[in-house]
PDB file of C-alpha atoms in Angstrom:
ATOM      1  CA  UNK A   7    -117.893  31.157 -33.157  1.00 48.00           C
ATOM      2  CA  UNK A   8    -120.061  28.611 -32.061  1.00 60.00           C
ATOM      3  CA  UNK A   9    -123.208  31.637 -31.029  1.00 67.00           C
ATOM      4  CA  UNK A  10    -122.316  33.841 -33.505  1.00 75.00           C
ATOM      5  CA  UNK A  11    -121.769  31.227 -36.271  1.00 79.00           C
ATOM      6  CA  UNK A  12    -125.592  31.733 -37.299  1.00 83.00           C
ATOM      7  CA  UNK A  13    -124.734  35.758 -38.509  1.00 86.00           C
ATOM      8  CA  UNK A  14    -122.467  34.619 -40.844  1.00 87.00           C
ATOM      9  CA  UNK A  15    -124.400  35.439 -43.531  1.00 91.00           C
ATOM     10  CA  UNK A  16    -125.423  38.519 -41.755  1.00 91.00           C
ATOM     11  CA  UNK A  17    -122.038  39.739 -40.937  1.00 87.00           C
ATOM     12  CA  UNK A  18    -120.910  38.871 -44.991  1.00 92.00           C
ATOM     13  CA  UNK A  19    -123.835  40.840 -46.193  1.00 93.00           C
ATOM     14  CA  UNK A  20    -123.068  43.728 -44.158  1.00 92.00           C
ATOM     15  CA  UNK A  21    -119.878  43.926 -45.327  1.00 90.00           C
ATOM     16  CA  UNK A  22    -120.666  43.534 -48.905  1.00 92.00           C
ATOM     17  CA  UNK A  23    -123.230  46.793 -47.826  1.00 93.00           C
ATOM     18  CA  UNK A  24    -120.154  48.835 -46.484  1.00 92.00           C
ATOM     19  CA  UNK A  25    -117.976  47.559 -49.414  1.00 91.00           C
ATOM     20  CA  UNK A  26    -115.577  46.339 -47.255  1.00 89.00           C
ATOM     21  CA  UNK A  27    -113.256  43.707 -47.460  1.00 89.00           C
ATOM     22  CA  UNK A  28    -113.567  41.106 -44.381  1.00 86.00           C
ATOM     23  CA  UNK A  29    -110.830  39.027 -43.171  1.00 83.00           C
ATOM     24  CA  UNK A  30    -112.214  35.833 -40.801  1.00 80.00           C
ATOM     25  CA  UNK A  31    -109.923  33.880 -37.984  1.00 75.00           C
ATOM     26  CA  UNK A  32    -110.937  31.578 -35.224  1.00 73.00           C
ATOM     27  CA  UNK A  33    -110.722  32.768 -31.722  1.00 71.00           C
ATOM     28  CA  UNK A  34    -108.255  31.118 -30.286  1.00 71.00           C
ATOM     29  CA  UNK A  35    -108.034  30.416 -25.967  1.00 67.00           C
ATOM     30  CA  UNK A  36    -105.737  32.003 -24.156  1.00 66.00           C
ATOM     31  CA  UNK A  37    -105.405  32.327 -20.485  1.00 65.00           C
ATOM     32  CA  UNK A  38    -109.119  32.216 -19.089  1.00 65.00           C
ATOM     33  CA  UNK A  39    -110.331  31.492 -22.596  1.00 63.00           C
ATOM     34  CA  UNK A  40    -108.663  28.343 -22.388  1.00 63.00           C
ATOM     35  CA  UNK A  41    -111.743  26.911 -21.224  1.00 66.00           C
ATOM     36  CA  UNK A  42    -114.401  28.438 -22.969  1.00 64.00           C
ATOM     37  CA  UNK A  43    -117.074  25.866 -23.778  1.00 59.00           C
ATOM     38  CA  UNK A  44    -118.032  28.387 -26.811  1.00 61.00           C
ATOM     39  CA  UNK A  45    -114.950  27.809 -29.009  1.00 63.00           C
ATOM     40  CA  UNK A  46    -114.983  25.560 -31.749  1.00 65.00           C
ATOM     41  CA  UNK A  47    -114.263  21.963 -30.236  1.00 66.00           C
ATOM     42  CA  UNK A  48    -115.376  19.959 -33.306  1.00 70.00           C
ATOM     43  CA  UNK A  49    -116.212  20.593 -36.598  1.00 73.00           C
ATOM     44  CA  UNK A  50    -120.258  20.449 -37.186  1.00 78.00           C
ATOM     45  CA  UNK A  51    -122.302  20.531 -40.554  1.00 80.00           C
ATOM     46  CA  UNK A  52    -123.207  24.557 -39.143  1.00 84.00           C
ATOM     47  CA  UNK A  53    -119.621  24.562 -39.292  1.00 81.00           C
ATOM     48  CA  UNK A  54    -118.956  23.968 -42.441  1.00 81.00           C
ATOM     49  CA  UNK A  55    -122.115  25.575 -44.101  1.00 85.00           C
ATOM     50  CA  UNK A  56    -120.272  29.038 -42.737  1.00 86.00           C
ATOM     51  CA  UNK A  57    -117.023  27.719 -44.021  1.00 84.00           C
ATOM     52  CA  UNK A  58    -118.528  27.483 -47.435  1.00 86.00           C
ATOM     53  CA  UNK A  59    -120.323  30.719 -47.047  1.00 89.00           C
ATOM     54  CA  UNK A  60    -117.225  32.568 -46.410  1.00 88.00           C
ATOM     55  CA  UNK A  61    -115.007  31.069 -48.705  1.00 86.00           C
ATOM     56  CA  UNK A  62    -118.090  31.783 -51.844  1.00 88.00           C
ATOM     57  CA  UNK A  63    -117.953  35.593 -51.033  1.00 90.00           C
ATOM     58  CA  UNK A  64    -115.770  37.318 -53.016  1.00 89.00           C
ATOM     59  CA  UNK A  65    -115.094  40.087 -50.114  1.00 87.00           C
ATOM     60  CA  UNK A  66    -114.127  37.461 -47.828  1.00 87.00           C
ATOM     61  CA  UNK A  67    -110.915  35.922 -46.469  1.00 83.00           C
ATOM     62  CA  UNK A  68    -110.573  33.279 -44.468  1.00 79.00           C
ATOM     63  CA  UNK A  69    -107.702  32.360 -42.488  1.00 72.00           C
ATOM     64  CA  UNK A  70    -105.583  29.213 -44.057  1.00 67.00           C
ATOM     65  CA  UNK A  71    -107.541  26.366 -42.045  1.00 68.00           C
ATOM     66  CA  UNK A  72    -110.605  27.450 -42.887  1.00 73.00           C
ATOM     67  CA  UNK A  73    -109.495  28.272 -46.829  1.00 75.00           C
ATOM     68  CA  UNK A  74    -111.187  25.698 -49.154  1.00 75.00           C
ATOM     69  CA  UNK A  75    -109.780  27.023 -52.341  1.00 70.00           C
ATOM     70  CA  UNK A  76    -106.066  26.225 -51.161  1.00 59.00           C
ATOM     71  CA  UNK A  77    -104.525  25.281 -54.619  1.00 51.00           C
ATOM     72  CA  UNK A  78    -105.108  29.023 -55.605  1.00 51.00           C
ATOM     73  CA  UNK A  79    -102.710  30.021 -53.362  1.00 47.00           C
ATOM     74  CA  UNK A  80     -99.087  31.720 -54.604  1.00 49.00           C
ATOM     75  CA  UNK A  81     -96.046  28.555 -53.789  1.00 48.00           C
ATOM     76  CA  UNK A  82     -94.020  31.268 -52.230  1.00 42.00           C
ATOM     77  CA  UNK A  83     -97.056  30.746 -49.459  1.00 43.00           C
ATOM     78  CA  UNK A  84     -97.263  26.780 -49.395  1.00 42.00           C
ATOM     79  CA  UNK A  85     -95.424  25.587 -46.106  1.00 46.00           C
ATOM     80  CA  UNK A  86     -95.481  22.772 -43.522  1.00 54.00           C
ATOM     81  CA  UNK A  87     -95.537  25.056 -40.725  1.00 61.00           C
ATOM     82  CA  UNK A  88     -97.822  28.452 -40.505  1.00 66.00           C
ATOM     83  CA  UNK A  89     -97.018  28.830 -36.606  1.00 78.00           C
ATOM     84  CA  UNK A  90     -94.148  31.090 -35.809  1.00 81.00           C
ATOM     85  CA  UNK A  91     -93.961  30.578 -32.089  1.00 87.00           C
ATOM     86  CA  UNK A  92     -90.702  29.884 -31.022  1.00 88.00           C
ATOM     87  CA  UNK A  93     -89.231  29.682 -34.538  1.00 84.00           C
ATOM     88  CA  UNK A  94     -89.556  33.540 -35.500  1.00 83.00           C
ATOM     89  CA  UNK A  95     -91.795  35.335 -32.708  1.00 85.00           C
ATOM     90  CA  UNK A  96     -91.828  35.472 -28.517  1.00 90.00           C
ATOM     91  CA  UNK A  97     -94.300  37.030 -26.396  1.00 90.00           C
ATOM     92  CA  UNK A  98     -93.082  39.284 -23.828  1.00 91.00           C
ATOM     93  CA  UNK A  99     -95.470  39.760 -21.128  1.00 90.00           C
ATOM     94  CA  UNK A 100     -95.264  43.279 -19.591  1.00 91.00           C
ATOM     95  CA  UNK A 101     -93.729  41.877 -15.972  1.00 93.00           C
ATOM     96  CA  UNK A 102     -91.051  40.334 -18.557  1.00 94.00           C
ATOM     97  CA  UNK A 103     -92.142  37.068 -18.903  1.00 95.00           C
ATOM     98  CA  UNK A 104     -91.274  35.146 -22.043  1.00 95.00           C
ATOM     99  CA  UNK A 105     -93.200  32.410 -23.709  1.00 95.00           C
ATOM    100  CA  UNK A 106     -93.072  30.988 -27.539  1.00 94.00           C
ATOM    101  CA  UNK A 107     -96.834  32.704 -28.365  1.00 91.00           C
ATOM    102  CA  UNK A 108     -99.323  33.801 -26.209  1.00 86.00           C
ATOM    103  CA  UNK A 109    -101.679  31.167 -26.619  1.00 87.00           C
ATOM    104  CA  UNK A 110     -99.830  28.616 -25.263  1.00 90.00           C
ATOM    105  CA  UNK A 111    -100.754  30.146 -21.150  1.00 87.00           C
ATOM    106  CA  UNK A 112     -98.429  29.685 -18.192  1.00 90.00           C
ATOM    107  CA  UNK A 113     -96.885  25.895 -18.830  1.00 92.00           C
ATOM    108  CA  UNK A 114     -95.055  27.562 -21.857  1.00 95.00           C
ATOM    109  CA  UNK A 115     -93.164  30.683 -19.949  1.00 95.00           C
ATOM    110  CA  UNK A 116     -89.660  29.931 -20.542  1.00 96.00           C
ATOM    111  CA  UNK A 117     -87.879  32.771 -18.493  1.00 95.00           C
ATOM    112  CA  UNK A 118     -88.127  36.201 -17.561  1.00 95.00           C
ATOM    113  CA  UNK A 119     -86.211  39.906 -19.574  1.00 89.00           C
ATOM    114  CA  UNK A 120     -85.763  40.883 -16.213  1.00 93.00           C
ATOM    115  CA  UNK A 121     -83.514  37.767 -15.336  1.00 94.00           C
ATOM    116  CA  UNK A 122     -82.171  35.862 -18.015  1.00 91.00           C
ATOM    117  CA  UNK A 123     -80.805  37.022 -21.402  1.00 92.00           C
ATOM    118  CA  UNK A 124     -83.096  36.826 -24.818  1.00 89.00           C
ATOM    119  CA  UNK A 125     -80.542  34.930 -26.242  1.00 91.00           C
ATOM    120  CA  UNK A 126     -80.433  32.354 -23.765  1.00 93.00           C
ATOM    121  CA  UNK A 127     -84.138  32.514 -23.276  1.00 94.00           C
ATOM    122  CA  UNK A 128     -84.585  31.385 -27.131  1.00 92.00           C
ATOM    123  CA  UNK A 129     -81.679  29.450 -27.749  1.00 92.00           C
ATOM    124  CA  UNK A 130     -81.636  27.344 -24.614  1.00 94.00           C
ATOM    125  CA  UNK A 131     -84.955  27.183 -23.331  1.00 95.00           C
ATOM    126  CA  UNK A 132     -87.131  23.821 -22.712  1.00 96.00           C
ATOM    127  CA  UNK A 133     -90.716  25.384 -23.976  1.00 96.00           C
ATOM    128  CA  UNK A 134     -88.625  26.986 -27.514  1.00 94.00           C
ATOM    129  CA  UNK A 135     -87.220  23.797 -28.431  1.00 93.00           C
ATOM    130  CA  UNK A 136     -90.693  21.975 -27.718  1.00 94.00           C
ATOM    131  CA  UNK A 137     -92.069  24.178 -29.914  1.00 92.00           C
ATOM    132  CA  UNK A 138     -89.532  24.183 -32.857  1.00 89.00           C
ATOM    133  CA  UNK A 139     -90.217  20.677 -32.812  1.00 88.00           C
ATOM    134  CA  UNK A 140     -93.735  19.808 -32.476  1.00 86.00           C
ATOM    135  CA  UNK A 141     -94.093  16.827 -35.137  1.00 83.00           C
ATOM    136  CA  UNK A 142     -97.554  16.795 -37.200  1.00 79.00           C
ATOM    137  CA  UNK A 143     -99.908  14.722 -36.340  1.00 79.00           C
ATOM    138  CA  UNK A 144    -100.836  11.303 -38.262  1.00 80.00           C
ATOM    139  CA  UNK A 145    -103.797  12.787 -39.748  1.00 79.00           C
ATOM    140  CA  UNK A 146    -102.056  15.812 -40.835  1.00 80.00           C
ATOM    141  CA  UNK A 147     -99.243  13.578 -42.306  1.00 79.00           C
ATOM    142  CA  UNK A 148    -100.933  12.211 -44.881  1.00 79.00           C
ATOM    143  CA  UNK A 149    -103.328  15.180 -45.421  1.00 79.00           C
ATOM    144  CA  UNK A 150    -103.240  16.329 -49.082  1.00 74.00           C
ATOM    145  CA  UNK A 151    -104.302  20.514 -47.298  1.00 72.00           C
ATOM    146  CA  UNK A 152    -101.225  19.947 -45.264  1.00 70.00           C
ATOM    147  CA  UNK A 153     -99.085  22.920 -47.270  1.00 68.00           C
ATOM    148  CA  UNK A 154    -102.674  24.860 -47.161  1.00 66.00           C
ATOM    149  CA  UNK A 155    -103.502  25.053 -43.658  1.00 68.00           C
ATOM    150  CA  UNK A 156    -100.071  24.607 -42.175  1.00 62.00           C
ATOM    151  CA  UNK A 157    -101.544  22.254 -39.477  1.00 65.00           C
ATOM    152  CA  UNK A 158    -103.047  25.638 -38.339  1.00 71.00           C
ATOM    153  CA  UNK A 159    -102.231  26.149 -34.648  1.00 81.00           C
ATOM    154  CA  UNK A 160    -100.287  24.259 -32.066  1.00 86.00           C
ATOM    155  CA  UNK A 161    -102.210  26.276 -28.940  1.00 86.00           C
ATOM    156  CA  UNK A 162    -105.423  25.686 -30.090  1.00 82.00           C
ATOM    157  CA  UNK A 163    -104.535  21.814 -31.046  1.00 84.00           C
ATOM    158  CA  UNK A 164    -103.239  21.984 -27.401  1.00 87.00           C
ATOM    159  CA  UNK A 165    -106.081  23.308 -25.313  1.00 83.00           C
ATOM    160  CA  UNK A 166    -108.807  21.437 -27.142  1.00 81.00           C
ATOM    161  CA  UNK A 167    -107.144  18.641 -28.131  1.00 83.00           C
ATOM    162  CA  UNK A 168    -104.794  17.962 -25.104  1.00 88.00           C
ATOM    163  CA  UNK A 169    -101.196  17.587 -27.200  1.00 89.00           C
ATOM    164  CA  UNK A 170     -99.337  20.211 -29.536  1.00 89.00           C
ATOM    165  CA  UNK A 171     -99.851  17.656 -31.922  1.00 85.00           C
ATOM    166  CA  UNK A 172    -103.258  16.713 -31.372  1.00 86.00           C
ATOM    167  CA  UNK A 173    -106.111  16.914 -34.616  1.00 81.00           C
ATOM    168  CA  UNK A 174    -107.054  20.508 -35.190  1.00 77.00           C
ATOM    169  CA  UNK A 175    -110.851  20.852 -34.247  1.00 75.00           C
ATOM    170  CA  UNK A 176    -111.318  23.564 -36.947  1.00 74.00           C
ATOM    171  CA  UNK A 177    -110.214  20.966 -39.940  1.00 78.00           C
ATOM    172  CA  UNK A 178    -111.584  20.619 -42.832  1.00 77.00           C
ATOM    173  CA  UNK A 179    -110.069  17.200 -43.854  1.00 78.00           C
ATOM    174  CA  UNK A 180    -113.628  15.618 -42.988  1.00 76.00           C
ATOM    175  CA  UNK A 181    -115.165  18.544 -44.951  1.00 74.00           C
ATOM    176  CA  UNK A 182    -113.821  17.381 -48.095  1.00 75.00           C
ATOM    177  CA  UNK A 183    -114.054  14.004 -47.500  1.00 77.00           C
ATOM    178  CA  UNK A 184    -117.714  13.401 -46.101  1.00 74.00           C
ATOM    179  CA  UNK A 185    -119.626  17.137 -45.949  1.00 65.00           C
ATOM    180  CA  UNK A 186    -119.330  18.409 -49.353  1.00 64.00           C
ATOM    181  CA  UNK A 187    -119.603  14.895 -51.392  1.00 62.00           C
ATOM    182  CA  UNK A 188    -123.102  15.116 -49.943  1.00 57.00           C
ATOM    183  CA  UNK A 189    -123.811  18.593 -50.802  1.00 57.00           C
ATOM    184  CA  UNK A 190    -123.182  17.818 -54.801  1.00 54.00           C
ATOM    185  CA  UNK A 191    -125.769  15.029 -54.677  1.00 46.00           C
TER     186      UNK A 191
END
């Protein structure tokens, strides 16, 4: 997002044009992606003018991180957890390799189809249990968006952040707080 951030209001228009209804999500790293120096590593006023954008047209959905109108959301939807990986998905690569979510890469492949069982595989393995138990982190404890955003995702707080429960890059937390006090002025 970080090149393409500046056709937001390009890509919104456009839409609008088609009549179509948009639906936005990060990218998020996986395998050689992991690296990419053009994913979102920090949250930047550009940022969050294309946050707001987003979240003002009506044809627009955002995914929960980046939602700013959070309190209109149904309490059926209001969780502590978003992330399913490990708790209600796997990824099964095609050679048969397991993992909680595909994001995670190759320190997270907890077995093979091929060899072990699926049962054993989720009940027993190392990387499942990590992630069934990944606490939040301080920030995110004391967040008042915490059953919003779900502490979006684990992988991405991983591979940018360094832990599973490092800060989210993507949140909006400062937004709130610092960005759009200034913006009312």
């Amino acid at each position: 997002m970080t090149l393409n951030i500046k056709d937001v209001a390009y890509m919104l228009h456009l839409a609008t044009s088609l009549e179509l209804q948009i639906k936005i999500r990060r990218a998020k790293p996986s395998d050689r992606a992991i690296n990419n120096m053009l994913l979102i590593r920090e949250a930047t006023p550009e940022y969050y003018k294309a946050i707001m954008l987003m979240n003002s047209d009506p044809n627009c959905n955002v995914e929960d991180i980046m939602n700013c109108s959070g309190g209109l959301k149904e309490p059926l939807l209001l969780s502590k957890s978003d992330c399913g990986a490990g708790t209600r998905i796997m990824f099964v690569e095609a050679d048969g390799t397991i993992s909680p979510c595909t994001f995670l890469g190759k320190n997270f492949h907890s077995g093979n189809f091929y060899k072990n069982s699926l049962s054993e595989i989720w009940k027993e393995s190392p990387e499942f249990q990590q992630m069934r138990n990944v606490p939040l982190n301080e920030d995110c404890k004391s967040c008042h968006r915490k059953l919003t955003c779900h502490s979006e995702c684990p992988a991405m707080r991983l591979h940018i952040g360094g832990s599973l429960d490092a800060a989210d890059p993507s949140c909006l937390k400062p937004f709130f707080e610092e960005y759009l006090p200034l913006q009312n002025l």
